[in-house]
Amino acid sequence: MTLLNAKPDENKPLCDETPTSDNESPVIPFGVITIGGIAWRIVIDPCLDSEGLNGDISEDKALIRIMPRDPSAMTITLVHEILHAINWVYCNSDIPHKVFNALSHGLIQSAKQLMPGCIIEWPDKIQKS
Ligand SMILES: [Zn+2]
C-alpha cells in the first residue's frame, strides 16, 4: 500500500538539515513522545513526498517524520510510526509490518471511543497535498 517501511538513505541529509533557497527549513517541529524511555522527536516533513513516503522513522536518530496531508491521514501515519517505535523498543521488531496499518486504524477507533473528542491538533500552517 505505501512505502512506509522504506529506510531513508543514511548518507542523504534529512530534509531539516537541508536549508531551502530562502534558508528556511520546510520541516515543522511537532513534538516529542516518549516510548520505552526514548524521547522520539516528531517533525512534519514535506520532503517525504519526494521520497514517496507518508511517514518514516529513524531508530538511530529517535526521529519520526510525517508528511503533511489530510489531518486524519497524518494521524494514522503517526500511529503507524509509533507502532514501529513500540515494535523496535519492546518487541525486538518481531511484529510483522503488514499488521501496522490495521492496528493503527483499530487503535484510533478505540481511542476515539474511550476518549471522546480526542484529536491531534496538527499545526494550521502545514501545506496539505
Ligand atoms: Zn511502516
Coordinates of N, CA and C and ligand atoms in Angstrom, one line a residue:
M1 N 0.8 -1.2 0.0 CA 0.0 0.0 0.0 C 0.9 1.3 0.0
T2 N 1.8 1.3 1.0 CA 2.7 2.5 1.0 C 4.1 2.0 1.1
L3 N 5.0 3.0 1.1 CA 6.4 2.7 1.3 C 6.8 3.1 2.7
L4 N 5.9 3.0 3.6 CA 6.2 3.5 5.0 C 7.4 2.7 5.6
N5 N 7.7 1.5 5.2 CA 8.7 0.8 5.8 C 10.1 1.0 5.2
A6 N 10.1 1.8 4.1 CA 11.4 2.1 3.4 C 12.3 2.8 4.4
K7 N 13.5 2.5 4.4 CA 14.5 3.2 5.2 C 15.1 4.3 4.5
P8 N 15.3 5.4 5.1 CA 16.0 6.5 4.4 C 17.4 6.2 4.1
D9 N 17.9 6.8 3.1 CA 19.3 6.6 2.7 C 20.2 7.3 3.8
E10 N 21.0 6.5 4.5 CA 21.7 7.1 5.7 C 22.7 8.2 5.2
N11 N 23.1 8.1 4.0 CA 24.1 9.1 3.5 C 23.4 10.4 3.1
K12 N 22.1 10.4 2.9 CA 21.4 11.5 2.4 C 21.0 12.4 3.6
P13 N 21.2 13.7 3.6 CA 20.8 14.5 4.7 C 19.3 14.6 4.9
L14 N 18.9 14.6 6.1 CA 17.4 14.8 6.3 C 17.0 16.1 5.8
C15 N 15.8 16.2 5.5 CA 15.2 17.5 5.0 C 15.5 18.6 5.9
D16 N 15.4 18.4 7.2 CA 15.6 19.5 8.1 C 17.1 19.9 8.2
E17 N 18.0 19.2 7.6 CA 19.4 19.6 7.5 C 19.7 20.2 6.2
T18 N 18.7 20.4 5.3 CA 19.0 21.0 4.0 C 18.2 22.2 3.9
P19 N 18.8 23.4 4.1 CA 18.1 24.6 4.0 C 17.5 24.9 2.6
T20 N 16.4 25.5 2.5 CA 15.9 25.8 1.2 C 16.5 27.1 0.7
S21 N 16.1 27.6 -0.5 CA 16.8 28.7 -1.1 C 16.6 30.0 -0.2
D22 N 15.5 30.1 0.5 CA 15.4 31.2 1.4 C 15.9 30.9 2.8
N23 N 16.7 29.9 2.8 CA 17.4 29.5 4.1 C 16.5 29.2 5.2
E24 N 15.3 28.7 4.9 CA 14.4 28.3 5.9 C 14.0 26.9 5.7
S25 N 14.1 26.1 6.8 CA 13.8 24.7 6.7 C 12.3 24.5 6.5
P26 N 11.9 23.6 5.6 CA 10.4 23.4 5.5 C 9.9 22.4 6.5
V27 N 10.8 21.9 7.4 CA 10.4 21.0 8.4 C 9.8 21.7 9.6
I28 N 8.6 21.2 10.0 CA 7.9 21.8 11.2 C 8.1 20.9 12.4
P29 N 8.8 21.4 13.5 CA 8.8 20.5 14.7 C 7.4 20.4 15.2
F30 N 7.0 19.2 15.6 CA 5.7 18.9 16.1 C 5.7 18.6 17.6
G31 N 6.6 17.8 18.0 CA 6.6 17.4 19.4 C 7.5 16.3 19.7
V32 N 7.4 15.8 20.9 CA 8.2 14.7 21.4 C 7.3 13.7 22.1
I33 N 7.5 12.4 21.8 CA 6.7 11.4 22.5 C 7.7 10.4 23.1
T34 N 7.6 10.0 24.4 CA 8.5 9.1 25.0 C 7.9 7.7 25.0
I35 N 8.6 6.8 24.4 CA 8.2 5.4 24.3 C 9.4 4.6 24.7
G36 N 9.2 3.8 25.7 CA 10.3 2.9 26.2 C 11.5 3.7 26.7
G37 N 11.2 4.9 27.3 CA 12.3 5.7 27.9 C 13.1 6.5 26.8
I38 N 12.7 6.3 25.6 CA 13.3 7.1 24.5 C 12.4 8.2 24.1
A39 N 13.0 9.4 24.0 CA 12.2 10.6 23.6 C 12.3 10.7 22.0
W40 N 11.2 10.4 21.4 CA 11.2 10.4 19.9 C 10.7 11.8 19.5
R41 N 11.5 12.4 18.7 CA 11.1 13.7 18.1 C 10.2 13.5 16.9
I42 N 9.2 14.3 16.8 CA 8.2 14.2 15.7 C 8.3 15.5 14.9
V43 N 8.5 15.3 13.6 CA 8.5 16.5 12.8 C 7.6 16.3 11.6
I44 N 7.1 17.4 11.1 CA 6.3 17.3 9.8 C 7.2 17.7 8.7
D45 N 7.4 16.8 7.8 CA 8.5 17.0 6.8 C 7.9 16.8 5.3
P46 N 7.7 17.9 4.6 CA 7.2 17.8 3.3 C 8.2 17.1 2.3
C47 N 9.4 17.0 2.7 CA 10.4 16.3 1.8 C 10.1 14.8 1.6
L48 N 9.2 14.3 2.5 CA 8.9 12.9 2.4 C 8.2 12.6 1.1
D49 N 7.5 13.6 0.5 CA 6.8 13.5 -0.7 C 7.7 13.1 -1.8
S50 N 8.9 13.7 -1.9 CA 9.8 13.3 -2.9 C 10.4 11.9 -2.7
E51 N 10.3 11.4 -1.5 CA 10.8 10.1 -1.2 C 9.7 9.0 -1.4
G52 N 8.5 9.5 -1.7 CA 7.3 8.6 -1.9 C 6.8 8.0 -0.6
L53 N 7.0 8.7 0.5 CA 6.6 8.2 1.8 C 5.6 9.1 2.5
N54 N 4.7 8.5 3.3 CA 3.8 9.2 4.1 C 4.3 9.5 5.5
G55 N 5.3 8.6 5.9 CA 5.9 8.8 7.2 C 7.2 7.9 7.2
D56 N 8.0 8.2 8.2 CA 9.2 7.5 8.3 C 9.7 7.5 9.8
I57 N 10.5 6.5 10.2 CA 11.1 6.6 11.5 C 12.5 6.2 11.4
S58 N 13.4 6.9 12.1 CA 14.8 6.6 12.2 C 15.0 6.2 13.7
E59 N 15.2 4.9 13.9 CA 15.5 4.5 15.3 C 16.8 5.0 15.8
D60 N 17.8 5.1 14.9 CA 19.1 5.7 15.3 C 19.0 7.1 15.8
K61 N 18.2 7.9 15.1 CA 18.1 9.3 15.5 C 16.9 9.6 16.4
A62 N 16.1 8.5 16.7 CA 14.9 8.7 17.5 C 14.0 9.8 16.9
L63 N 13.8 9.7 15.6 CA 13.1 10.7 14.8 C 12.0 10.1 14.0
I64 N 10.8 10.7 14.2 CA 9.6 10.3 13.4 C 9.3 11.5 12.5
R65 N 9.1 11.2 11.2 CA 8.8 12.2 10.2 C 7.4 11.9 9.6
I66 N 6.6 12.9 9.5 CA 5.2 12.8 9.0 C 5.0 13.7 7.8
M67 N 4.5 13.2 6.7 CA 4.2 14.0 5.5 C 3.0 14.9 5.8
P68 N 3.0 16.2 5.5 CA 1.8 17.0 5.6 C 0.7 16.6 4.6
R69 N -0.4 16.2 5.2 CA -1.6 15.7 4.3 C -2.8 16.0 5.1
D70 N -3.9 15.4 4.7 CA -5.1 15.5 5.5 C -4.9 15.1 6.9
P71 N -5.4 15.8 7.9 CA -5.1 15.6 9.3 C -5.4 14.1 9.7
S72 N -6.5 13.6 9.3 CA -6.8 12.2 9.7 C -5.8 11.2 9.1
A73 N -5.3 11.5 7.9 CA -4.3 10.6 7.3 C -3.0 10.7 8.1
M74 N -2.7 12.0 8.5 CA -1.4 12.2 9.2 C -1.5 11.5 10.6
T75 N -2.7 11.4 11.2 CA -2.9 10.8 12.5 C -2.6 9.3 12.3
I76 N -3.2 8.7 11.3 CA -3.0 7.3 11.0 C -1.5 7.0 10.8
T77 N -0.8 7.8 10.0 CA 0.6 7.7 9.8 C 1.4 7.8 11.1
L78 N 1.0 8.8 11.9 CA 1.8 8.9 13.2 C 1.6 7.7 14.0
V79 N 0.4 7.2 14.2 CA 0.2 5.9 15.0 C 1.0 4.8 14.4
H80 N 1.0 4.7 13.0 CA 1.8 3.7 12.3 C 3.3 3.8 12.7
E81 N 3.8 5.0 12.7 CA 5.2 5.2 13.1 C 5.5 4.9 14.6
I82 N 4.5 5.2 15.4 CA 4.6 4.9 16.8 C 4.7 3.4 17.0
L83 N 3.9 2.7 16.2 CA 3.9 1.2 16.3 C 5.3 0.7 15.9
H84 N 5.9 1.3 14.9 CA 7.3 1.0 14.6 C 8.2 1.1 15.9
A85 N 8.0 2.3 16.6 CA 8.9 2.5 17.7 C 8.6 1.5 18.8
I86 N 7.3 1.2 19.1 CA 7.0 0.2 20.1 C 7.5 -1.2 19.7
N87 N 7.4 -1.5 18.4 CA 7.9 -2.8 18.0 C 9.4 -2.9 18.2
W88 N 10.1 -1.8 17.9 CA 11.6 -1.8 18.0 C 12.0 -1.8 19.5
V89 N 11.3 -1.0 20.3 CA 11.7 -0.9 21.7 C 11.4 -2.2 22.5
Y90 N 10.1 -2.6 22.3 CA 9.6 -3.7 23.2 C 9.5 -5.1 22.6
C91 N 9.5 -5.2 21.3 CA 9.2 -6.4 20.6 C 10.4 -7.0 19.7
N92 N 11.5 -6.4 19.9 CA 12.7 -6.8 19.0 C 12.3 -6.8 17.6
S93 N 11.4 -5.9 17.2 CA 10.9 -5.8 15.8 C 10.3 -7.1 15.3
D94 N 9.7 -7.9 16.2 CA 9.1 -9.2 15.8 C 7.7 -9.0 15.2
I95 N 7.0 -7.9 15.4 CA 5.7 -7.7 14.9 C 5.8 -7.5 13.4
P96 N 5.1 -8.2 12.6 CA 5.2 -8.0 11.1 C 4.6 -6.7 10.7
H97 N 5.3 -6.0 9.8 CA 4.9 -4.7 9.3 C 3.5 -4.7 8.7
K98 N 3.1 -5.8 8.1 CA 1.8 -5.9 7.4 C 0.6 -5.6 8.3
V99 N 0.8 -5.8 9.6 CA -0.4 -5.5 10.5 C -0.4 -4.1 11.1
F100 N 0.6 -3.3 10.8 CA 0.7 -1.9 11.4 C -0.5 -1.1 11.0
N101 N -0.9 -1.1 9.7 CA -2.0 -0.2 9.3 C -3.3 -0.6 9.9
A102 N -3.6 -1.9 10.0 CA -4.8 -2.4 10.7 C -4.8 -2.0 12.1
L103 N -3.6 -2.2 12.8 CA -3.5 -1.8 14.2 C -3.7 -0.3 14.4
S104 N -3.2 0.5 13.5 CA -3.3 2.0 13.5 C -4.8 2.3 13.5
H105 N -5.5 1.8 12.5 CA -6.9 2.1 12.4 C -7.7 1.7 13.7
G106 N -7.4 0.5 14.1 CA -8.1 -0.1 15.3 C -7.8 0.7 16.6
L107 N -6.6 1.1 16.7 CA -6.2 1.9 17.9 C -6.9 3.3 17.9
I108 N -6.9 3.9 16.7 CA -7.5 5.2 16.6 C -9.0 5.1 16.9
Q109 N -9.7 4.1 16.3 CA -11.1 3.9 16.6 C -11.4 3.7 18.1
S110 N -10.5 2.9 18.7 CA -10.7 2.7 20.2 C -10.4 4.0 21.0
A111 N -9.4 4.7 20.6 CA -9.1 6.0 21.3 C -10.2 6.9 21.2
K112 N -10.9 7.0 20.1 CA -12.0 8.0 19.9 C -13.2 7.6 20.8
Q113 N -13.4 6.3 21.0 CA -14.5 5.9 21.8 C -14.2 6.0 23.3
L114 N -12.9 5.7 23.7 CA -12.5 5.8 25.1 C -12.3 7.2 25.5
M115 N -11.9 8.0 24.6 CA -11.6 9.4 25.0 C -12.3 10.3 24.0
P116 N -13.6 10.5 24.1 CA -14.4 11.2 23.1 C -13.8 12.7 23.0
G117 N -13.7 13.1 21.7 CA -13.2 14.4 21.4 C -11.7 14.5 21.3
C118 N -11.0 13.3 21.6 CA -9.6 13.4 21.5 C -9.1 13.5 20.0
I119 N -8.4 14.5 19.7 CA -7.8 14.7 18.4 C -6.4 15.1 18.5
I120 N -5.6 14.9 17.5 CA -4.3 15.5 17.4 C -4.4 16.9 16.7
E121 N -4.0 17.9 17.4 CA -4.1 19.2 16.8 C -2.8 19.5 16.0
W122 N -2.9 19.2 14.7 CA -1.8 19.4 13.8 C -1.7 20.9 13.5
P123 N -0.5 21.4 13.3 CA -0.3 22.9 13.0 C -1.2 23.4 11.8
D124 N -1.7 24.6 12.0 CA -2.5 25.1 10.9 C -1.7 25.4 9.6
K125 N -0.4 25.7 9.8 CA 0.4 26.2 8.7 C 0.9 25.1 7.8
I126 N 0.6 23.8 8.0 CA 1.1 22.8 7.2 C 0.4 22.9 5.8
Q127 N 1.1 22.6 4.8 CA 0.6 22.6 3.4 C 0.2 21.2 3.1
K128 N -1.1 20.9 3.0 CA -1.5 19.6 2.7 C -1.5 19.3 1.2
S129 N -1.2 18.1 0.9 CA -1.2 17.7 -0.5 C -2.2 16.6 -0.7
Ligands
ZN1 ZN 5.8 1.2 8.3

